[in-house]
Short mmCIF file of C-alpha atoms and ligand atoms in Angstrom, two decimals:
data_model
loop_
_atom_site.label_atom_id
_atom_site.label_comp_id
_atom_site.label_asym_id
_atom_site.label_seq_id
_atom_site.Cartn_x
_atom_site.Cartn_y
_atom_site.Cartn_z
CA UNK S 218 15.21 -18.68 -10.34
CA UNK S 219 14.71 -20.92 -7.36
CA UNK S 220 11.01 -22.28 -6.98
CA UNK S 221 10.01 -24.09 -4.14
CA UNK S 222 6.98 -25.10 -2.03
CA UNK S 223 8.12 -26.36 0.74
CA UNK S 224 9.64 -24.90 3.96
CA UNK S 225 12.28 -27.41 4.16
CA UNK S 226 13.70 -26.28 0.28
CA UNK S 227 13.57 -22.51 0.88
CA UNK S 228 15.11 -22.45 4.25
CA UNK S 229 17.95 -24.60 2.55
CA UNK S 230 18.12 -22.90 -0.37
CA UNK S 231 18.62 -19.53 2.15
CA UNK S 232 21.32 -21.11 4.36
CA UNK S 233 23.43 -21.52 1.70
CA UNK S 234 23.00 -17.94 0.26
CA UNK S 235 23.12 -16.76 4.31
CA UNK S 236 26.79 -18.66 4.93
CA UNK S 237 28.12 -16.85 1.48
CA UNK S 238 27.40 -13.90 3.76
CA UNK S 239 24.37 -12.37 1.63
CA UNK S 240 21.53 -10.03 2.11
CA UNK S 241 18.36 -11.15 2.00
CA UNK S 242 15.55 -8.86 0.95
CA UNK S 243 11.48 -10.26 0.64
CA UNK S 244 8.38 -9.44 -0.73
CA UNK S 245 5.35 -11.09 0.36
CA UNK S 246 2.40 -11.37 -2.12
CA UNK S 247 -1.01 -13.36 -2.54
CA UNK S 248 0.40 -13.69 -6.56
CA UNK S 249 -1.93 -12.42 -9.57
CA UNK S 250 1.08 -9.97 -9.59
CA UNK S 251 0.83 -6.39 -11.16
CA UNK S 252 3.62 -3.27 -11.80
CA UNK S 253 3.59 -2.72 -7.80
CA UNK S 254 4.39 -5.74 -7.00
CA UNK S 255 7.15 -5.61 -9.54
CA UNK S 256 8.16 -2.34 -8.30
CA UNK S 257 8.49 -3.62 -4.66
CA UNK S 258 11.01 -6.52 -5.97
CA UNK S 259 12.83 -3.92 -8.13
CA UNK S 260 13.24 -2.39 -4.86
CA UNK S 261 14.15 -5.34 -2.69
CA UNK S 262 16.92 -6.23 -5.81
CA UNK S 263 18.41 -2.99 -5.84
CA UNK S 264 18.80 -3.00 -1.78
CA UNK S 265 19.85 -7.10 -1.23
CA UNK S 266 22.17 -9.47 -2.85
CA UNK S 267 18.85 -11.62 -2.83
CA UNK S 268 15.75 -11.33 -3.40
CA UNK S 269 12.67 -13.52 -2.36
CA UNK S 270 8.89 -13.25 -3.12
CA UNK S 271 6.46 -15.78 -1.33
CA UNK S 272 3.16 -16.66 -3.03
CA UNK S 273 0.46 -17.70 -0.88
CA UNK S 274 -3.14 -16.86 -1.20
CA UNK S 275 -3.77 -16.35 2.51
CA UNK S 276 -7.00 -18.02 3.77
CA UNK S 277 -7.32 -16.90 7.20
CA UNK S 278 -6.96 -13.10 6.04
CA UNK S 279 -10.17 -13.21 3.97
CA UNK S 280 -13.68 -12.51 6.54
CA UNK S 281 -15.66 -12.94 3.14
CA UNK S 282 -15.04 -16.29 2.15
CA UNK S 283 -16.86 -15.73 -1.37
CA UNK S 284 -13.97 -13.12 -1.59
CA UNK S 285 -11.09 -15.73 -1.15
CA UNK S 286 -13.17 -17.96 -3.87
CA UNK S 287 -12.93 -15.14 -6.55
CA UNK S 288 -8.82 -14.01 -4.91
CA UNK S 289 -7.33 -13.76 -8.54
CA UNK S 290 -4.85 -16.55 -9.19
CA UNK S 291 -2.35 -16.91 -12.08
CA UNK S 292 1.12 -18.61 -10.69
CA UNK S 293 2.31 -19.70 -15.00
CA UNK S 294 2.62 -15.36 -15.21
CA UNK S 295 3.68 -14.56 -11.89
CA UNK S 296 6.84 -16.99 -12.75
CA UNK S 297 7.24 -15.82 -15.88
CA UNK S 298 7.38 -12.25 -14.55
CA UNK S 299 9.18 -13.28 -12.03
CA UNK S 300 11.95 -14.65 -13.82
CA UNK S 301 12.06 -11.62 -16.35
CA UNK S 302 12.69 -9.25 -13.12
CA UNK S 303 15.75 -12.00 -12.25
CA UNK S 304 14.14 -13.08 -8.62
CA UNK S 305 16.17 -15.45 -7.14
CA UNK S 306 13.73 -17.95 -5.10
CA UNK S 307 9.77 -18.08 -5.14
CA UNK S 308 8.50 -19.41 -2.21
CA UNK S 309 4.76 -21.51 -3.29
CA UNK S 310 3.75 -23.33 -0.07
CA UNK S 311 0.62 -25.00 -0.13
CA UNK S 312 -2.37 -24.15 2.78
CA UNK S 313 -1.50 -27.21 4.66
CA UNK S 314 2.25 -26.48 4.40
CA UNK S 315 1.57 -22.99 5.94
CA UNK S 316 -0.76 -24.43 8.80
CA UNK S 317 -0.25 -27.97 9.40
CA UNK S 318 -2.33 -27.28 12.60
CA UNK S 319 -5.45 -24.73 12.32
CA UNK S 320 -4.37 -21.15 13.67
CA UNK S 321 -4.98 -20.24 17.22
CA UNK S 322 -2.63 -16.97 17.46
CA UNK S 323 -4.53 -14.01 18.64
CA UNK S 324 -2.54 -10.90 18.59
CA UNK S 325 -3.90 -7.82 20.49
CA UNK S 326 -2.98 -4.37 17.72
CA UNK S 327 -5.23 -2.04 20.12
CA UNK S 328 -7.16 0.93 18.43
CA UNK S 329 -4.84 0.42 15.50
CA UNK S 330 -7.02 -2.28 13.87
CA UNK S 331 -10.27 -0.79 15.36
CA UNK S 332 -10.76 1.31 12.94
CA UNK S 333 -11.21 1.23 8.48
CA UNK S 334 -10.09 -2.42 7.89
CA UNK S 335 -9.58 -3.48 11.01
CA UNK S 336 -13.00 -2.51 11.74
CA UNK S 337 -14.63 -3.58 8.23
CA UNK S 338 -12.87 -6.50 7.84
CA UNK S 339 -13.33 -8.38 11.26
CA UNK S 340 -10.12 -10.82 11.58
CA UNK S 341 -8.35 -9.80 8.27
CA UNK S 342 -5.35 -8.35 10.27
CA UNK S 343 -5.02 -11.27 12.48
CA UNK S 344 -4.35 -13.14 9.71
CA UNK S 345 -2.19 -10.74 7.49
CA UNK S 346 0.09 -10.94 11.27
CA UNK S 347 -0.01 -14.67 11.63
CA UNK S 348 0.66 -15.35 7.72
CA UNK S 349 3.78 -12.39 7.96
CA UNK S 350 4.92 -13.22 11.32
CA UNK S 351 5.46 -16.93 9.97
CA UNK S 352 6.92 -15.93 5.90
CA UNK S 353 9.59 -13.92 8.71
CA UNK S 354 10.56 -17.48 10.22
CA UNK S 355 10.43 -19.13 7.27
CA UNK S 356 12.58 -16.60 5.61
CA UNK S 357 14.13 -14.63 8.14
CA UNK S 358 15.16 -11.79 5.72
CA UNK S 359 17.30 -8.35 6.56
CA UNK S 360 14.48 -6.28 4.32
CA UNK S 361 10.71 -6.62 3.96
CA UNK S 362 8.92 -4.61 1.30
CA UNK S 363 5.50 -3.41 1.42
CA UNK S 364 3.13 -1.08 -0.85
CA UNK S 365 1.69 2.18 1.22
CA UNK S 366 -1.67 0.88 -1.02
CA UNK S 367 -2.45 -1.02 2.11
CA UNK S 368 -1.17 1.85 4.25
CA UNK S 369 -3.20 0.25 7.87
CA UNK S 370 -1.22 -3.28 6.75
CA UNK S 371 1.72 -1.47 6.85
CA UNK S 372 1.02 -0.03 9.94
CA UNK S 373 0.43 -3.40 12.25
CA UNK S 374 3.39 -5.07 10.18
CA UNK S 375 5.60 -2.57 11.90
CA UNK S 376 3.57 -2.95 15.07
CA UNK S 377 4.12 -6.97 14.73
CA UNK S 378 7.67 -6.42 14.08
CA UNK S 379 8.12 -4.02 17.27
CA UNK S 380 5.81 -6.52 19.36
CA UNK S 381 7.54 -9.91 18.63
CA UNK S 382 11.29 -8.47 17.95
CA UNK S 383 11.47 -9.44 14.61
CA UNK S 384 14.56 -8.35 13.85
CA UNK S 385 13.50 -7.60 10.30
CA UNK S 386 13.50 -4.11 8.53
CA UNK S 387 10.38 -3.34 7.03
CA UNK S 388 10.49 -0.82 3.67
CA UNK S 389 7.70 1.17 2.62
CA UNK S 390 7.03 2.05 -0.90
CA UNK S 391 4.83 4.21 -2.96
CA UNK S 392 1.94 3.37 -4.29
CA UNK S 393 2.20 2.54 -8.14
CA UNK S 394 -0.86 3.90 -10.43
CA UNK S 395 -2.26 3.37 -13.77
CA UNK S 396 -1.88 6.01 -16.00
CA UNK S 397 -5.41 7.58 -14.86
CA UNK S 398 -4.73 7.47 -11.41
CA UNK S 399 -5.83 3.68 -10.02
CA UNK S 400 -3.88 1.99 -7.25
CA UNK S 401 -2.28 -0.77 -8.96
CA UNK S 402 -4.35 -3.88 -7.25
CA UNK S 403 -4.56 -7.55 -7.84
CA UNK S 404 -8.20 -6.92 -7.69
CA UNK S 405 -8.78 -4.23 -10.35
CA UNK S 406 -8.81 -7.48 -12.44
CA UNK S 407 -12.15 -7.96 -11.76
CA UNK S 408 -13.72 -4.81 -12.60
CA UNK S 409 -16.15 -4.85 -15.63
CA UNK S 410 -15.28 -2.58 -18.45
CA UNK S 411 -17.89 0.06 -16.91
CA UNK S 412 -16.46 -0.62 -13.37
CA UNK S 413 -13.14 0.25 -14.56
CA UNK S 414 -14.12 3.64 -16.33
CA UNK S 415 -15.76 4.91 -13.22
CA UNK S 416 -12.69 3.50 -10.69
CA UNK S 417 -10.32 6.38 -10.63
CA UNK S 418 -12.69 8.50 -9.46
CA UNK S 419 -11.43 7.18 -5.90
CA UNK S 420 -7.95 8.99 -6.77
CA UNK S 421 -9.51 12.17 -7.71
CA UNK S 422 -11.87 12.45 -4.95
CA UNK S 423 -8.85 11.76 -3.04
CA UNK S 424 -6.78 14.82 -4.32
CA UNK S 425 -9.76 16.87 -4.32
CA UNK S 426 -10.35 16.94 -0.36
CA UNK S 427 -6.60 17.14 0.39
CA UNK S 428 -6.69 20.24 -2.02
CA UNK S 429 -9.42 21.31 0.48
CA UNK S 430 -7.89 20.73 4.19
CA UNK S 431 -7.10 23.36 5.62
CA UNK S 432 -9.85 25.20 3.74
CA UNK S 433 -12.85 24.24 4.47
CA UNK S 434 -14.15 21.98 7.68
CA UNK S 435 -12.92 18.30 7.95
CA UNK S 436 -16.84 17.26 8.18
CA UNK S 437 -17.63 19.02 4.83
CA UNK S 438 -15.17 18.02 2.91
CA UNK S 439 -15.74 14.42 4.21
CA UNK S 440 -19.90 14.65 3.44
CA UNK S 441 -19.27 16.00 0.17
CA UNK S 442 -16.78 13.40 -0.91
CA UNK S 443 -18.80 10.33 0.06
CA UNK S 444 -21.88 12.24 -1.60
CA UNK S 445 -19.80 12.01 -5.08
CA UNK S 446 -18.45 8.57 -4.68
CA UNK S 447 -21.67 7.09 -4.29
CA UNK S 448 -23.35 8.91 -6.78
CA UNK S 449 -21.02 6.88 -8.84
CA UNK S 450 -22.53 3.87 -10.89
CA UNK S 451 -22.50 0.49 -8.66
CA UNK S 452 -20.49 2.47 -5.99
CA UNK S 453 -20.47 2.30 -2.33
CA UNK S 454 -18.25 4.07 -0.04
CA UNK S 455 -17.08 2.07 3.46
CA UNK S 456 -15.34 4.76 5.28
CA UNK S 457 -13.51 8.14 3.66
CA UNK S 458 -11.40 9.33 6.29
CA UNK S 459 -8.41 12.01 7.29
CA UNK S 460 -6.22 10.02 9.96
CA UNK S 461 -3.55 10.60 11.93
CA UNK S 462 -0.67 9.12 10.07
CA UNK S 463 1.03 6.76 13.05
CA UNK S 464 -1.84 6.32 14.91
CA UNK S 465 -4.41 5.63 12.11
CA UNK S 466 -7.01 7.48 14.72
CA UNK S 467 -9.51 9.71 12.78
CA UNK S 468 -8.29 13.41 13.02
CA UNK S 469 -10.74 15.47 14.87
CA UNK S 470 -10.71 19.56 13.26
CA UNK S 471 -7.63 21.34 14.33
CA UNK S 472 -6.06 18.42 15.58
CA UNK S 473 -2.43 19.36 15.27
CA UNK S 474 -0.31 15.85 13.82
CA UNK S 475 3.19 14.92 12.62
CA UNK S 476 1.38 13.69 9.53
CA UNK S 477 -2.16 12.96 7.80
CA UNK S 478 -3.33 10.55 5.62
CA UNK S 479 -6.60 10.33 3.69
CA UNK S 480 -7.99 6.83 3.65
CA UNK S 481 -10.95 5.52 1.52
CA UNK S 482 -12.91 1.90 0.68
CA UNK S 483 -15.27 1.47 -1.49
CA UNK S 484 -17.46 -1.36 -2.94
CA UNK S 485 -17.76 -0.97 -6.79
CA UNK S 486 -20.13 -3.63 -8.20
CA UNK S 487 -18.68 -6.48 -6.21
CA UNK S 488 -15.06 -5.88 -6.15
CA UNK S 489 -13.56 -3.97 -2.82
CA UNK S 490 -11.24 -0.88 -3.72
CA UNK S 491 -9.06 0.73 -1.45
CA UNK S 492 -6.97 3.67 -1.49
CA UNK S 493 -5.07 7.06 0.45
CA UNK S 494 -3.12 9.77 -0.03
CA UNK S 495 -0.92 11.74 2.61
CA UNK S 496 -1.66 15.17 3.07
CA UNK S 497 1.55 17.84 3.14
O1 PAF L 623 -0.63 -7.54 0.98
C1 PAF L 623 -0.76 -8.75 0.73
O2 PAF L 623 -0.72 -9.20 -0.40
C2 PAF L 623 -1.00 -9.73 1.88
O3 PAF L 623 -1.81 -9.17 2.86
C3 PAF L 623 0.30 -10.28 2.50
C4 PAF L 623 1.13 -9.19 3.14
C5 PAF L 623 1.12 -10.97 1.41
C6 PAF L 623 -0.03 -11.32 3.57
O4 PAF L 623 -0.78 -12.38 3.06
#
């Protein structure tokens, strides 16, 4: 395994792999690296002749800077698992090595980031696009992997990639769960032991309303799961909503859709959980 901080090393490093005719397949990550991470480069090796994972802890993504302060980091295990799952090059730059110059690009995502994140998170998207749109130039790989966890990310990656002609396939994969139901996040690592207990609760509340479209109306089933999630020790709900699956627009009753997600965030204690299911 290939590790490498600088731009000038990986891009090398690629050439050489590139002229021997080889696939290239990437995973971009902030590091503190869990089973869905894993499961993303699983993915990528099974698909590409070689597989890359960057780790950079974004700043310009993070609105709450006490948030980017407490960002889990642990790059001794991410290497180690890293080299058990046989990646072939980790790409480490440094902040300055990422933006030699401070960040000016604005992109314009429409309604698509005017709404749950987007809308929460003032800016975060921006810099997910700049960060991405940059790893892509850096690397410039066939096959990009991403977890449907961060379902809206997802979304304006393949809006970015459509926008700028990145001529860059982007996979989607499922979201990997602890046994009682958890998204897999770097952040669960924060949780206190009580925190953690109460934390799936997000997954069944989750399951419980998409047992209920259809059923009952969208406005009820809403109410009554944001009622139980913040009756929930240390919990605070940000938005629980159906959406139209490509648009991310909230669905209005009856709305008739290709597909439907269910989207929830939630503050527990201090640490920002998100999650959603599809519906059908
Ligand atoms: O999902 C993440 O970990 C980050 O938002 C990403 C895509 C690596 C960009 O910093």
């Amino acid at each position: 395994m290939f590790v490498s901080g600088t731009i000038k090393e990986a891009r090398a490093y690629l050439q050489k792999q590139k002229k021997a005719g080889k696939s290239v397949g990437f995973v971009p990550t902030m590091g503190a690296l869990h089973e869905g991470h894993l499961s993303l480069l699983r993915c990528a090796r099974s698909e590409n002749d070689v597989t890359v994972v960057s780790i950079f802890v974004n700043p310009i993504q993070f609105n709450n800077p006490a948030d980017l302060v407490k960002y889990p980091r642990d790059l001794h295990r991410d290497l180690d698992s890293l080299e058990k799952e046989h990646c072939d090059l980790v790409f480490t730059p440094s902040a300055s090595e990422m933006y030699p110059e401070p960040e000016t690009r604005e992109y314009d995502f429409g309604d698509l980031t005017r709404v749950m994140e987007g809308k929460c998170r003032p800016g975060h998207f921006n810099g997910v696009a700049v960060v991405v749109q940059k790893l892509f130039g850096i690397i410039q790989p066939g096959r990009a992997y991403f977890g449907e966890k961060d379902f809206q990310q997802l979304a304006v990656i393949r809006r970015l990639v459509e926008m700028e002609n990145i001529p860059v396939e982007i996979v989607a994969c499922p979201t990997k769960r602890e046994p009682d139901g958890l998204a897999m996040s770097s952040r669960n690592q924060r949780l206190s032991h009580a925190q953690r207990k109460t934390a799936p609760i997000l997954y069944q509340v989750l399951k419980q309303a998409r047992s209920e479209y259809g059923d009952i109306p969208l406005h009820s089933i809403t109410t009554k799961a944001i009622k139980t999630l913040n009756n929930q020790p240390e919990m605070q709900v940000e938005y629980f909503t159906f959406v139209d699956a490509s648009t991310l627009q909230p669905l209005t009753e009856h709305q008739k859709v290709s597909g439907i997600r269910i989207c929830v965030a939630a503050t527990l204690g201090s640490v920002r959980l998100i999650d959603n299911i599809p519906v059908g």
